[in-house]
Amino acid sequence: MSFGLIRGGHVDITVLGGLQVDAGGRLANWMVPRKMVPGMGGAMDLVCGAKRVIVAMQHAARGTSKIVAKCTLPLTSERPVDLL
């Protein structure tokens, strides 16, 4: 039911955390380096299906900026986010 709502374009806004956001507004938020993860889950569906995407995250971690020229982690979607 939830994925039907998301994929059907019925979600107006989604707020996601992020690991990196690049200069083009593209989000990488599903793969933590050196950690086993099963996959991106519903993040890709939310970014692609919601009308507006907001990323809420700390802008730096361990002294390194998470806002980068180009994401080094796998992208969640090519669609740029609306607000960081």
PDB file of N, CA, C and O in Angstrom:
ATOM      1  N   MET A   1       0.823  -1.184   0.000  1.00  0.00           N
ATOM      2  CA  MET A   1       0.000   0.000   0.000  1.00  0.00           C
ATOM      3  C   MET A   1       0.876   1.260   0.000  1.00  0.00           C
ATOM      4  O   MET A   1       0.643   2.175  -0.765  1.00  0.00           O
ATOM      5  N   SER A   2       1.903   1.277   0.878  1.00  0.00           N
ATOM      6  CA  SER A   2       2.741   2.477   0.966  1.00  0.00           C
ATOM      7  C   SER A   2       3.489   2.732  -0.339  1.00  0.00           C
ATOM      8  O   SER A   2       3.566   3.873  -0.800  1.00  0.00           O
ATOM      9  N   PHE A   3       4.035   1.672  -0.950  1.00  0.00           N
ATOM     10  CA  PHE A   3       4.760   1.880  -2.204  1.00  0.00           C
ATOM     11  C   PHE A   3       3.806   2.278  -3.327  1.00  0.00           C
ATOM     12  O   PHE A   3       4.179   3.030  -4.227  1.00  0.00           O
ATOM     13  N   GLY A   4       2.583   1.811  -3.281  1.00  0.00           N
ATOM     14  CA  GLY A   4       1.582   2.231  -4.264  1.00  0.00           C
ATOM     15  C   GLY A   4       1.305   3.716  -4.173  1.00  0.00           C
ATOM     16  O   GLY A   4       1.157   4.405  -5.178  1.00  0.00           O
ATOM     17  N   LEU A   5       1.238   4.231  -2.948  1.00  0.00           N
ATOM     18  CA  LEU A   5       1.031   5.671  -2.748  1.00  0.00           C
ATOM     19  C   LEU A   5       2.232   6.462  -3.243  1.00  0.00           C
ATOM     20  O   LEU A   5       2.088   7.491  -3.913  1.00  0.00           O
ATOM     21  N   ILE A   6       3.436   5.990  -2.897  1.00  0.00           N
ATOM     22  CA  ILE A   6       4.655   6.699  -3.300  1.00  0.00           C
ATOM     23  C   ILE A   6       4.821   6.668  -4.811  1.00  0.00           C
ATOM     24  O   ILE A   6       5.004   7.698  -5.456  1.00  0.00           O
ATOM     25  N   ARG A   7       4.746   5.488  -5.400  1.00  0.00           N
ATOM     26  CA  ARG A   7       4.962   5.346  -6.843  1.00  0.00           C
ATOM     27  C   ARG A   7       3.840   5.961  -7.662  1.00  0.00           C
ATOM     28  O   ARG A   7       4.033   6.324  -8.816  1.00  0.00           O
ATOM     29  N   GLY A   8       2.677   6.105  -7.058  1.00  0.00           N
ATOM     30  CA  GLY A   8       1.537   6.699  -7.764  1.00  0.00           C
ATOM     31  C   GLY A   8       1.543   8.213  -7.745  1.00  0.00           C
ATOM     32  O   GLY A   8       0.641   8.853  -8.281  1.00  0.00           O
ATOM     33  N   GLY A   9       2.541   8.818  -7.135  1.00  0.00           N
ATOM     34  CA  GLY A   9       2.642  10.278  -7.113  1.00  0.00           C
ATOM     35  C   GLY A   9       1.722  10.939  -6.109  1.00  0.00           C
ATOM     36  O   GLY A   9       1.365  12.096  -6.262  1.00  0.00           O
ATOM     37  N   HIS A  10       1.341  10.225  -5.053  1.00  0.00           N
ATOM     38  CA  HIS A  10       0.407  10.760  -4.061  1.00  0.00           C
ATOM     39  C   HIS A  10       1.094  11.399  -2.860  1.00  0.00           C
ATOM     40  O   HIS A  10       0.419  11.880  -1.959  1.00  0.00           O
ATOM     41  N   VAL A  11       2.427  11.399  -2.844  1.00  0.00           N
ATOM     42  CA  VAL A  11       3.174  11.993  -1.729  1.00  0.00           C
ATOM     43  C   VAL A  11       3.630  13.389  -2.145  1.00  0.00           C
ATOM     44  O   VAL A  11       4.325  13.550  -3.144  1.00  0.00           O
ATOM     45  N   ASP A  12       3.217  14.384  -1.380  1.00  0.00           N
ATOM     46  CA  ASP A  12       3.579  15.761  -1.706  1.00  0.00           C
ATOM     47  C   ASP A  12       5.020  16.091  -1.317  1.00  0.00           C
ATOM     48  O   ASP A  12       5.738  16.712  -2.075  1.00  0.00           O
ATOM     49  N   ILE A  13       5.423  15.699  -0.113  1.00  0.00           N
ATOM     50  CA  ILE A  13       6.748  16.043   0.396  1.00  0.00           C
ATOM     51  C   ILE A  13       7.350  14.833   1.103  1.00  0.00           C
ATOM     52  O   ILE A  13       6.652  14.117   1.820  1.00  0.00           O
ATOM     53  N   THR A  14       8.648  14.645   0.919  1.00  0.00           N
ATOM     54  CA  THR A  14       9.376  13.656   1.702  1.00  0.00           C
ATOM     55  C   THR A  14      10.613  14.321   2.282  1.00  0.00           C
ATOM     56  O   THR A  14      11.196  15.206   1.655  1.00  0.00           O
ATOM     57  N   VAL A  15      10.962  13.920   3.493  1.00  0.00           N
ATOM     58  CA  VAL A  15      12.168  14.421   4.158  1.00  0.00           C
ATOM     59  C   VAL A  15      13.065  13.220   4.405  1.00  0.00           C
ATOM     60  O   VAL A  15      12.647  12.248   5.042  1.00  0.00           O
ATOM     61  N   LEU A  16      14.283  13.279   3.883  1.00  0.00           N
ATOM     62  CA  LEU A  16      15.233  12.183   3.998  1.00  0.00           C
ATOM     63  C   LEU A  16      16.536  12.677   4.598  1.00  0.00           C
ATOM     64  O   LEU A  16      16.881  13.853   4.469  1.00  0.00           O
ATOM     65  N   GLY A  17      17.273  11.765   5.200  1.00  0.00           N
ATOM     66  CA  GLY A  17      18.633  12.051   5.615  1.00  0.00           C
ATOM     67  C   GLY A  17      19.549  11.837   4.426  1.00  0.00           C
ATOM     68  O   GLY A  17      19.152  11.257   3.417  1.00  0.00           O
ATOM     69  N   GLY A  18      20.759  12.304   4.519  1.00  0.00           N
ATOM     70  CA  GLY A  18      21.682  12.144   3.404  1.00  0.00           C
ATOM     71  C   GLY A  18      23.104  11.887   3.862  1.00  0.00           C
ATOM     72  O   GLY A  18      23.516  12.345   4.926  1.00  0.00           O
ATOM     73  N   LEU A  19      23.827  11.145   3.068  1.00  0.00           N
ATOM     74  CA  LEU A  19      25.255  10.940   3.302  1.00  0.00           C
ATOM     75  C   LEU A  19      26.071  11.940   2.500  1.00  0.00           C
ATOM     76  O   LEU A  19      27.102  12.406   2.953  1.00  0.00           O
ATOM     77  N   GLN A  20      25.604  12.256   1.275  1.00  0.00           N
ATOM     78  CA  GLN A  20      26.244  13.269   0.427  1.00  0.00           C
ATOM     79  C   GLN A  20      25.170  13.910  -0.447  1.00  0.00           C
ATOM     80  O   GLN A  20      24.209  13.266  -0.841  1.00  0.00           O
ATOM     81  N   VAL A  21      25.372  15.190  -0.750  1.00  0.00           N
ATOM     82  CA  VAL A  21      24.596  15.898  -1.765  1.00  0.00           C
ATOM     83  C   VAL A  21      25.608  16.645  -2.606  1.00  0.00           C
ATOM     84  O   VAL A  21      26.495  17.318  -2.076  1.00  0.00           O
ATOM     85  N   ASP A  22      25.500  16.512  -3.933  1.00  0.00           N
ATOM     86  CA  ASP A  22      26.507  17.157  -4.781  1.00  0.00           C
ATOM     87  C   ASP A  22      26.041  18.512  -5.292  1.00  0.00           C
ATOM     88  O   ASP A  22      24.934  18.971  -4.981  1.00  0.00           O
ATOM     89  N   ALA A  23      26.897  19.164  -6.062  1.00  0.00           N
ATOM     90  CA  ALA A  23      26.634  20.516  -6.564  1.00  0.00           C
ATOM     91  C   ALA A  23      25.386  20.583  -7.431  1.00  0.00           C
ATOM     92  O   ALA A  23      24.752  21.632  -7.518  1.00  0.00           O
ATOM     93  N   GLY A  24      25.010  19.474  -8.037  1.00  0.00           N
ATOM     94  CA  GLY A  24      23.799  19.426  -8.855  1.00  0.00           C
ATOM     95  C   GLY A  24      22.548  19.082  -8.067  1.00  0.00           C
ATOM     96  O   GLY A  24      21.474  18.963  -8.623  1.00  0.00           O
ATOM     97  N   GLY A  25      22.692  18.908  -6.747  1.00  0.00           N
ATOM     98  CA  GLY A  25      21.553  18.590  -5.900  1.00  0.00           C
ATOM     99  C   GLY A  25      21.213  17.107  -5.854  1.00  0.00           C
ATOM    100  O   GLY A  25      20.190  16.728  -5.307  1.00  0.00           O
ATOM    101  N   ARG A  26      22.070  16.270  -6.427  1.00  0.00           N
ATOM    102  CA  ARG A  26      21.811  14.826  -6.415  1.00  0.00           C
ATOM    103  C   ARG A  26      22.192  14.245  -5.060  1.00  0.00           C
ATOM    104  O   ARG A  26      23.196  14.617  -4.472  1.00  0.00           O
ATOM    105  N   LEU A  27      21.377  13.301  -4.593  1.00  0.00           N
ATOM    106  CA  LEU A  27      21.481  12.731  -3.259  1.00  0.00           C
ATOM    107  C   LEU A  27      22.069  11.326  -3.273  1.00  0.00           C
ATOM    108  O   LEU A  27      21.696  10.503  -4.106  1.00  0.00           O
ATOM    109  N   ALA A  28      22.973  11.084  -2.337  1.00  0.00           N
ATOM    110  CA  ALA A  28      23.457   9.730  -2.051  1.00  0.00           C
ATOM    111  C   ALA A  28      23.133   9.485  -0.583  1.00  0.00           C
ATOM    112  O   ALA A  28      23.644  10.191   0.280  1.00  0.00           O
ATOM    113  N   ASN A  29      22.248   8.524  -0.310  1.00  0.00           N
ATOM    114  CA  ASN A  29      21.867   8.339   1.094  1.00  0.00           C
ATOM    115  C   ASN A  29      21.662   6.895   1.522  1.00  0.00           C
ATOM    116  O   ASN A  29      21.142   6.648   2.584  1.00  0.00           O
ATOM    117  N   TRP A  30      22.080   5.945   0.718  1.00  0.00           N
ATOM    118  CA  TRP A  30      21.715   4.578   1.099  1.00  0.00           C
ATOM    119  C   TRP A  30      22.871   3.640   1.362  1.00  0.00           C
ATOM    120  O   TRP A  30      22.678   2.577   1.930  1.00  0.00           O
ATOM    121  N   MET A  31      24.081   3.992   0.995  1.00  0.00           N
ATOM    122  CA  MET A  31      25.196   3.067   1.173  1.00  0.00           C
ATOM    123  C   MET A  31      26.233   3.672   2.102  1.00  0.00           C
ATOM    124  O   MET A  31      26.828   4.697   1.796  1.00  0.00           O
ATOM    125  N   VAL A  32      26.434   3.051   3.242  1.00  0.00           N
ATOM    126  CA  VAL A  32      27.441   3.499   4.187  1.00  0.00           C
ATOM    127  C   VAL A  32      28.740   2.780   3.851  1.00  0.00           C
ATOM    128  O   VAL A  32      28.765   1.553   3.780  1.00  0.00           O
ATOM    129  N   PRO A  33      29.828   3.511   3.606  1.00  0.00           N
ATOM    130  CA  PRO A  33      31.095   2.862   3.267  1.00  0.00           C
ATOM    131  C   PRO A  33      31.523   1.840   4.316  1.00  0.00           C
ATOM    132  O   PRO A  33      31.377   2.075   5.501  1.00  0.00           O
ATOM    133  N   ARG A  34      32.034   0.704   3.856  1.00  0.00           N
ATOM    134  CA  ARG A  34      32.540  -0.374   4.698  1.00  0.00           C
ATOM    135  C   ARG A  34      31.484  -1.006   5.594  1.00  0.00           C
ATOM    136  O   ARG A  34      31.783  -1.604   6.612  1.00  0.00           O
ATOM    137  N   LYS A  35      30.208  -0.869   5.254  1.00  0.00           N
ATOM    138  CA  LYS A  35      29.117  -1.488   6.009  1.00  0.00           C
ATOM    139  C   LYS A  35      28.293  -2.341   5.059  1.00  0.00           C
ATOM    140  O   LYS A  35      28.068  -1.976   3.908  1.00  0.00           O
ATOM    141  N   MET A  36      27.836  -3.476   5.555  1.00  0.00           N
ATOM    142  CA  MET A  36      26.957  -4.326   4.762  1.00  0.00           C
ATOM    143  C   MET A  36      25.549  -3.733   4.786  1.00  0.00           C
ATOM    144  O   MET A  36      25.011  -3.451   5.853  1.00  0.00           O
ATOM    145  N   VAL A  37      24.995  -3.502   3.623  1.00  0.00           N
ATOM    146  CA  VAL A  37      23.627  -2.988   3.529  1.00  0.00           C
ATOM    147  C   VAL A  37      22.865  -3.832   2.518  1.00  0.00           C
ATOM    148  O   VAL A  37      23.417  -4.271   1.509  1.00  0.00           O
ATOM    149  N   PRO A  38      21.586  -4.089   2.758  1.00  0.00           N
ATOM    150  CA  PRO A  38      20.810  -4.918   1.845  1.00  0.00           C
ATOM    151  C   PRO A  38      20.397  -4.206   0.560  1.00  0.00           C
ATOM    152  O   PRO A  38      20.013  -4.834  -0.398  1.00  0.00           O
ATOM    153  N   GLY A  39      20.452  -2.911   0.514  1.00  0.00           N
ATOM    154  CA  GLY A  39      20.036  -2.158  -0.667  1.00  0.00           C
ATOM    155  C   GLY A  39      19.449  -0.830  -0.243  1.00  0.00           C
ATOM    156  O   GLY A  39      19.405  -0.494   0.933  1.00  0.00           O
ATOM    157  N   MET A  40      18.974  -0.082  -1.216  1.00  0.00           N
ATOM    158  CA  MET A  40      18.518   1.268  -0.913  1.00  0.00           C
ATOM    159  C   MET A  40      17.112   1.335  -0.339  1.00  0.00           C
ATOM    160  O   MET A  40      16.672   2.377   0.083  1.00  0.00           O
ATOM    161  N   GLY A  41      16.387   0.237  -0.308  1.00  0.00           N
ATOM    162  CA  GLY A  41      15.057   0.250   0.285  1.00  0.00           C
ATOM    163  C   GLY A  41      14.130   1.194  -0.451  1.00  0.00           C
ATOM    164  O   GLY A  41      14.122   1.254  -1.673  1.00  0.00           O
ATOM    165  N   GLY A  42      13.349   1.973   0.289  1.00  0.00           N
ATOM    166  CA  GLY A  42      12.365   2.853  -0.322  1.00  0.00           C
ATOM    167  C   GLY A  42      12.867   4.242  -0.636  1.00  0.00           C
ATOM    168  O   GLY A  42      12.122   5.076  -1.152  1.00  0.00           O
ATOM    169  N   ALA A  43      14.140   4.525  -0.355  1.00  0.00           N
ATOM    170  CA  ALA A  43      14.663   5.877  -0.586  1.00  0.00           C
ATOM    171  C   ALA A  43      14.550   6.283  -2.047  1.00  0.00           C
ATOM    172  O   ALA A  43      14.152   7.406  -2.355  1.00  0.00           O
ATOM    173  N   MET A  44      14.883   5.375  -2.952  1.00  0.00           N
ATOM    174  CA  MET A  44      14.806   5.695  -4.377  1.00  0.00           C
ATOM    175  C   MET A  44      13.363   6.005  -4.770  1.00  0.00           C
ATOM    176  O   MET A  44      13.100   6.970  -5.496  1.00  0.00           O
ATOM    177  N   ASP A  45      12.429   5.226  -4.279  1.00  0.00           N
ATOM    178  CA  ASP A  45      11.023   5.467  -4.592  1.00  0.00           C
ATOM    179  C   ASP A  45      10.556   6.813  -4.056  1.00  0.00           C
ATOM    180  O   ASP A  45       9.822   7.535  -4.732  1.00  0.00           O
ATOM    181  N   LEU A  46      10.987   7.156  -2.841  1.00  0.00           N
ATOM    182  CA  LEU A  46      10.591   8.433  -2.262  1.00  0.00           C
ATOM    183  C   LEU A  46      11.149   9.609  -3.051  1.00  0.00           C
ATOM    184  O   LEU A  46      10.444  10.577  -3.331  1.00  0.00           O
ATOM    185  N   VAL A  47      12.423   9.549  -3.425  1.00  0.00           N
ATOM    186  CA  VAL A  47      13.037  10.651  -4.166  1.00  0.00           C
ATOM    187  C   VAL A  47      12.395  10.799  -5.548  1.00  0.00           C
ATOM    188  O   VAL A  47      12.165  11.908  -6.008  1.00  0.00           O
ATOM    189  N   CYS A  48      12.104   9.701  -6.185  1.00  0.00           N
ATOM    190  CA  CYS A  48      11.515   9.752  -7.533  1.00  0.00           C
ATOM    191  C   CYS A  48      10.022  10.035  -7.518  1.00  0.00           C
ATOM    192  O   CYS A  48       9.497  10.654  -8.437  1.00  0.00           O
ATOM    193  N   GLY A  49       9.327   9.596  -6.460  1.00  0.00           N
ATOM    194  CA  GLY A  49       7.871   9.681  -6.459  1.00  0.00           C
ATOM    195  C   GLY A  49       7.274  10.893  -5.788  1.00  0.00           C
ATOM    196  O   GLY A  49       6.156  11.293  -6.107  1.00  0.00           O
ATOM    197  N   ALA A  50       7.985  11.509  -4.850  1.00  0.00           N
ATOM    198  CA  ALA A  50       7.440  12.664  -4.133  1.00  0.00           C
ATOM    199  C   ALA A  50       7.532  13.921  -4.990  1.00  0.00           C
ATOM    200  O   ALA A  50       8.455  14.071  -5.786  1.00  0.00           O
ATOM    201  N   LYS A  51       6.592  14.805  -4.792  1.00  0.00           N
ATOM    202  CA  LYS A  51       6.586  16.054  -5.558  1.00  0.00           C
ATOM    203  C   LYS A  51       7.700  16.997  -5.106  1.00  0.00           C
ATOM    204  O   LYS A  51       8.229  17.774  -5.887  1.00  0.00           O
ATOM    205  N   ARG A  52       8.062  16.935  -3.830  1.00  0.00           N
ATOM    206  CA  ARG A  52       9.102  17.808  -3.278  1.00  0.00           C
ATOM    207  C   ARG A  52       9.980  16.970  -2.346  1.00  0.00           C
ATOM    208  O   ARG A  52       9.475  16.226  -1.515  1.00  0.00           O
ATOM    209  N   VAL A  53      11.297  17.107  -2.495  1.00  0.00           N
ATOM    210  CA  VAL A  53      12.248  16.331  -1.698  1.00  0.00           C
ATOM    211  C   VAL A  53      13.105  17.282  -0.859  1.00  0.00           C
ATOM    212  O   VAL A  53      13.745  18.184  -1.398  1.00  0.00           O
ATOM    213  N   ILE A  54      13.088  17.050   0.447  1.00  0.00           N
ATOM    214  CA  ILE A  54      13.877  17.830   1.387  1.00  0.00           C
ATOM    215  C   ILE A  54      14.897  16.896   2.023  1.00  0.00           C
ATOM    216  O   ILE A  54      14.540  15.805   2.471  1.00  0.00           O
ATOM    217  N   VAL A  55      16.160  17.322   2.071  1.00  0.00           N
ATOM    218  CA  VAL A  55      17.214  16.540   2.729  1.00  0.00           C
ATOM    219  C   VAL A  55      17.594  17.266   4.012  1.00  0.00           C
ATOM    220  O   VAL A  55      17.958  18.446   3.986  1.00  0.00           O
ATOM    221  N   ALA A  56      17.481  16.558   5.128  1.00  0.00           N
ATOM    222  CA  ALA A  56      17.855  17.089   6.434  1.00  0.00           C
ATOM    223  C   ALA A  56      19.074  16.306   6.912  1.00  0.00           C
ATOM    224  O   ALA A  56      18.979  15.108   7.149  1.00  0.00           O
ATOM    225  N   MET A  57      20.219  16.977   6.982  1.00  0.00           N
ATOM    226  CA  MET A  57      21.447  16.289   7.383  1.00  0.00           C
ATOM    227  C   MET A  57      22.436  17.282   7.957  1.00  0.00           C
ATOM    228  O   MET A  57      22.329  18.481   7.720  1.00  0.00           O
ATOM    229  N   GLN A  58      23.397  16.763   8.721  1.00  0.00           N
ATOM    230  CA  GLN A  58      24.513  17.592   9.130  1.00  0.00           C
ATOM    231  C   GLN A  58      25.367  17.815   7.892  1.00  0.00           C
ATOM    232  O   GLN A  58      25.509  16.916   7.057  1.00  0.00           O
ATOM    233  N   HIS A  59      25.919  18.995   7.743  1.00  0.00           N
ATOM    234  CA  HIS A  59      26.669  19.323   6.528  1.00  0.00           C
ATOM    235  C   HIS A  59      28.105  18.826   6.540  1.00  0.00           C
ATOM    236  O   HIS A  59      28.780  18.895   5.521  1.00  0.00           O
ATOM    237  N   ALA A  60      28.553  18.306   7.674  1.00  0.00           N
ATOM    238  CA  ALA A  60      29.908  17.755   7.762  1.00  0.00           C
ATOM    239  C   ALA A  60      29.905  16.588   8.736  1.00  0.00           C
ATOM    240  O   ALA A  60      29.083  16.520   9.643  1.00  0.00           O
ATOM    241  N   ALA A  61      30.831  15.668   8.521  1.00  0.00           N
ATOM    242  CA  ALA A  61      31.005  14.530   9.424  1.00  0.00           C
ATOM    243  C   ALA A  61      32.503  14.255   9.557  1.00  0.00           C
ATOM    244  O   ALA A  61      33.206  14.137   8.546  1.00  0.00           O
ATOM    245  N   ARG A  62      32.970  14.188  10.782  1.00  0.00           N
ATOM    246  CA  ARG A  62      34.380  13.915  11.059  1.00  0.00           C
ATOM    247  C   ARG A  62      35.312  14.879  10.313  1.00  0.00           C
ATOM    248  O   ARG A  62      36.326  14.479   9.745  1.00  0.00           O
ATOM    249  N   GLY A  63      34.909  16.140  10.239  1.00  0.00           N
ATOM    250  CA  GLY A  63      35.735  17.151   9.603  1.00  0.00           C
ATOM    251  C   GLY A  63      35.673  17.186   8.087  1.00  0.00           C
ATOM    252  O   GLY A  63      36.381  17.951   7.455  1.00  0.00           O
ATOM    253  N   THR A  64      34.835  16.355   7.493  1.00  0.00           N
ATOM    254  CA  THR A  64      34.715  16.294   6.034  1.00  0.00           C
ATOM    255  C   THR A  64      33.326  16.760   5.613  1.00  0.00           C
ATOM    256  O   THR A  64      32.325  16.319   6.180  1.00  0.00           O
ATOM    257  N   SER A  65      33.272  17.631   4.617  1.00  0.00           N
ATOM    258  CA  SER A  65      31.996  18.126   4.125  1.00  0.00           C
ATOM    259  C   SER A  65      31.200  17.019   3.454  1.00  0.00           C
ATOM    260  O   SER A  65      31.740  16.182   2.737  1.00  0.00           O
ATOM    261  N   LYS A  66      29.895  17.013   3.702  1.00  0.00           N
ATOM    262  CA  LYS A  66      28.992  16.059   3.051  1.00  0.00           C
ATOM    263  C   LYS A  66      28.322  16.705   1.834  1.00  0.00           C
ATOM    264  O   LYS A  66      27.593  16.051   1.110  1.00  0.00           O
ATOM    265  N   ILE A  67      28.587  17.996   1.636  1.00  0.00           N
ATOM    266  CA  ILE A  67      28.146  18.696   0.433  1.00  0.00           C
ATOM    267  C   ILE A  67      29.368  18.742  -0.466  1.00  0.00           C
ATOM    268  O   ILE A  67      30.365  19.390  -0.153  1.00  0.00           O
ATOM    269  N   VAL A  68      29.304  18.037  -1.577  1.00  0.00           N
ATOM    270  CA  VAL A  68      30.482  17.795  -2.407  1.00  0.00           C
ATOM    271  C   VAL A  68      30.249  18.231  -3.846  1.00  0.00           C
ATOM    272  O   VAL A  68      29.111  18.422  -4.271  1.00  0.00           O
ATOM    273  N   ALA A  69      31.336  18.383  -4.589  1.00  0.00           N
ATOM    274  CA  ALA A  69      31.219  18.731  -6.013  1.00  0.00           C
ATOM    275  C   ALA A  69      30.538  17.598  -6.787  1.00  0.00           C
ATOM    276  O   ALA A  69      29.669  17.841  -7.624  1.00  0.00           O
ATOM    277  N   LYS A  70      30.945  16.358  -6.498  1.00  0.00           N
ATOM    278  CA  LYS A  70      30.344  15.180  -7.146  1.00  0.00           C
ATOM    279  C   LYS A  70      30.304  14.054  -6.119  1.00  0.00           C
ATOM    280  O   LYS A  70      31.305  13.794  -5.442  1.00  0.00           O
ATOM    281  N   CYS A  71      29.169  13.403  -5.996  1.00  0.00           N
ATOM    282  CA  CYS A  71      29.027  12.314  -5.023  1.00  0.00           C
ATOM    283  C   CYS A  71      29.986  11.174  -5.344  1.00  0.00           C
ATOM    284  O   CYS A  71      30.119  10.780  -6.505  1.00  0.00           O
ATOM    285  N   THR A  72      30.635  10.664  -4.320  1.00  0.00           N
ATOM    286  CA  THR A  72      31.493   9.488  -4.477  1.00  0.00           C
ATOM    287  C   THR A  72      30.747   8.213  -4.095  1.00  0.00           C
ATOM    288  O   THR A  72      31.179   7.124  -4.438  1.00  0.00           O
ATOM    289  N   LEU A  73      29.645   8.360  -3.385  1.00  0.00           N
ATOM    290  CA  LEU A  73      28.798   7.223  -3.034  1.00  0.00           C
ATOM    291  C   LEU A  73      27.753   7.025  -4.134  1.00  0.00           C
ATOM    292  O   LEU A  73      27.457   7.950  -4.901  1.00  0.00           O
ATOM    293  N   PRO A  74      27.156   5.834  -4.218  1.00  0.00           N
ATOM    294  CA  PRO A  74      26.126   5.601  -5.241  1.00  0.00           C
ATOM    295  C   PRO A  74      24.939   6.541  -5.051  1.00  0.00           C
ATOM    296  O   PRO A  74      24.478   6.763  -3.925  1.00  0.00           O
ATOM    297  N   LEU A  75      24.458   7.090  -6.160  1.00  0.00           N
ATOM    298  CA  LEU A  75      23.324   8.013  -6.108  1.00  0.00           C
ATOM    299  C   LEU A  75      22.028   7.278  -5.799  1.00  0.00           C
ATOM    300  O   LEU A  75      21.818   6.158  -6.253  1.00  0.00           O
ATOM    301  N   THR A  76      21.184   7.940  -5.057  1.00  0.00           N
ATOM    302  CA  THR A  76      19.848   7.423  -4.795  1.00  0.00           C
ATOM    303  C   THR A  76      18.972   7.679  -6.006  1.00  0.00           C
ATOM    304  O   THR A  76      18.139   6.856  -6.365  1.00  0.00           O
ATOM    305  N   SER A  77      19.172   8.823  -6.647  1.00  0.00           N
ATOM    306  CA  SER A  77      18.409   9.198  -7.831  1.00  0.00           C
ATOM    307  C   SER A  77      19.156  10.295  -8.575  1.00  0.00           C
ATOM    308  O   SER A  77      19.915  11.054  -7.976  1.00  0.00           O
ATOM    309  N   GLU A  78      18.926  10.379  -9.876  1.00  0.00           N
ATOM    310  CA  GLU A  78      19.493  11.489 -10.657  1.00  0.00           C
ATOM    311  C   GLU A  78      18.714  12.773 -10.432  1.00  0.00           C
ATOM    312  O   GLU A  78      19.199  13.856 -10.709  1.00  0.00           O
ATOM    313  N   ARG A  79      17.487  12.657  -9.913  1.00  0.00           N
ATOM    314  CA  ARG A  79      16.668  13.833  -9.677  1.00  0.00           C
ATOM    315  C   ARG A  79      17.277  14.682  -8.569  1.00  0.00           C
ATOM    316  O   ARG A  79      17.626  14.182  -7.505  1.00  0.00           O
ATOM    317  N   PRO A  80      17.436  15.984  -8.798  1.00  0.00           N
ATOM    318  CA  PRO A  80      17.972  16.844  -7.737  1.00  0.00           C
ATOM    319  C   PRO A  80      16.943  17.059  -6.636  1.00  0.00           C
ATOM    320  O   PRO A  80      15.729  17.067  -6.884  1.00  0.00           O
ATOM    321  N   VAL A  81      17.427  17.245  -5.417  1.00  0.00           N
ATOM    322  CA  VAL A  81      16.541  17.535  -4.299  1.00  0.00           C
ATOM    323  C   VAL A  81      16.076  18.987  -4.392  1.00  0.00           C
ATOM    324  O   VAL A  81      16.684  19.807  -5.076  1.00  0.00           O
ATOM    325  N   ASP A  82      14.999  19.291  -3.691  1.00  0.00           N
ATOM    326  CA  ASP A  82      14.438  20.642  -3.731  1.00  0.00           C
ATOM    327  C   ASP A  82      15.008  21.548  -2.661  1.00  0.00           C
ATOM    328  O   ASP A  82      15.115  22.760  -2.847  1.00  0.00           O
ATOM    329  N   LEU A  83      15.358  20.975  -1.511  1.00  0.00           N
ATOM    330  CA  LEU A  83      15.834  21.785  -0.403  1.00  0.00           C
ATOM    331  C   LEU A  83      16.818  20.978   0.428  1.00  0.00           C
ATOM    332  O   LEU A  83      16.586  19.806   0.719  1.00  0.00           O
ATOM    333  N   LEU A  84      17.927  21.600   0.787  1.00  0.00           N
ATOM    334  CA  LEU A  84      18.930  20.966   1.641  1.00  0.00           C
ATOM    335  C   LEU A  84      19.006  21.745   2.932  1.00  0.00           C
ATOM    336  O   LEU A  84      19.115  22.943   2.944  1.00  0.00           O
TER     337      LEU A  84
END
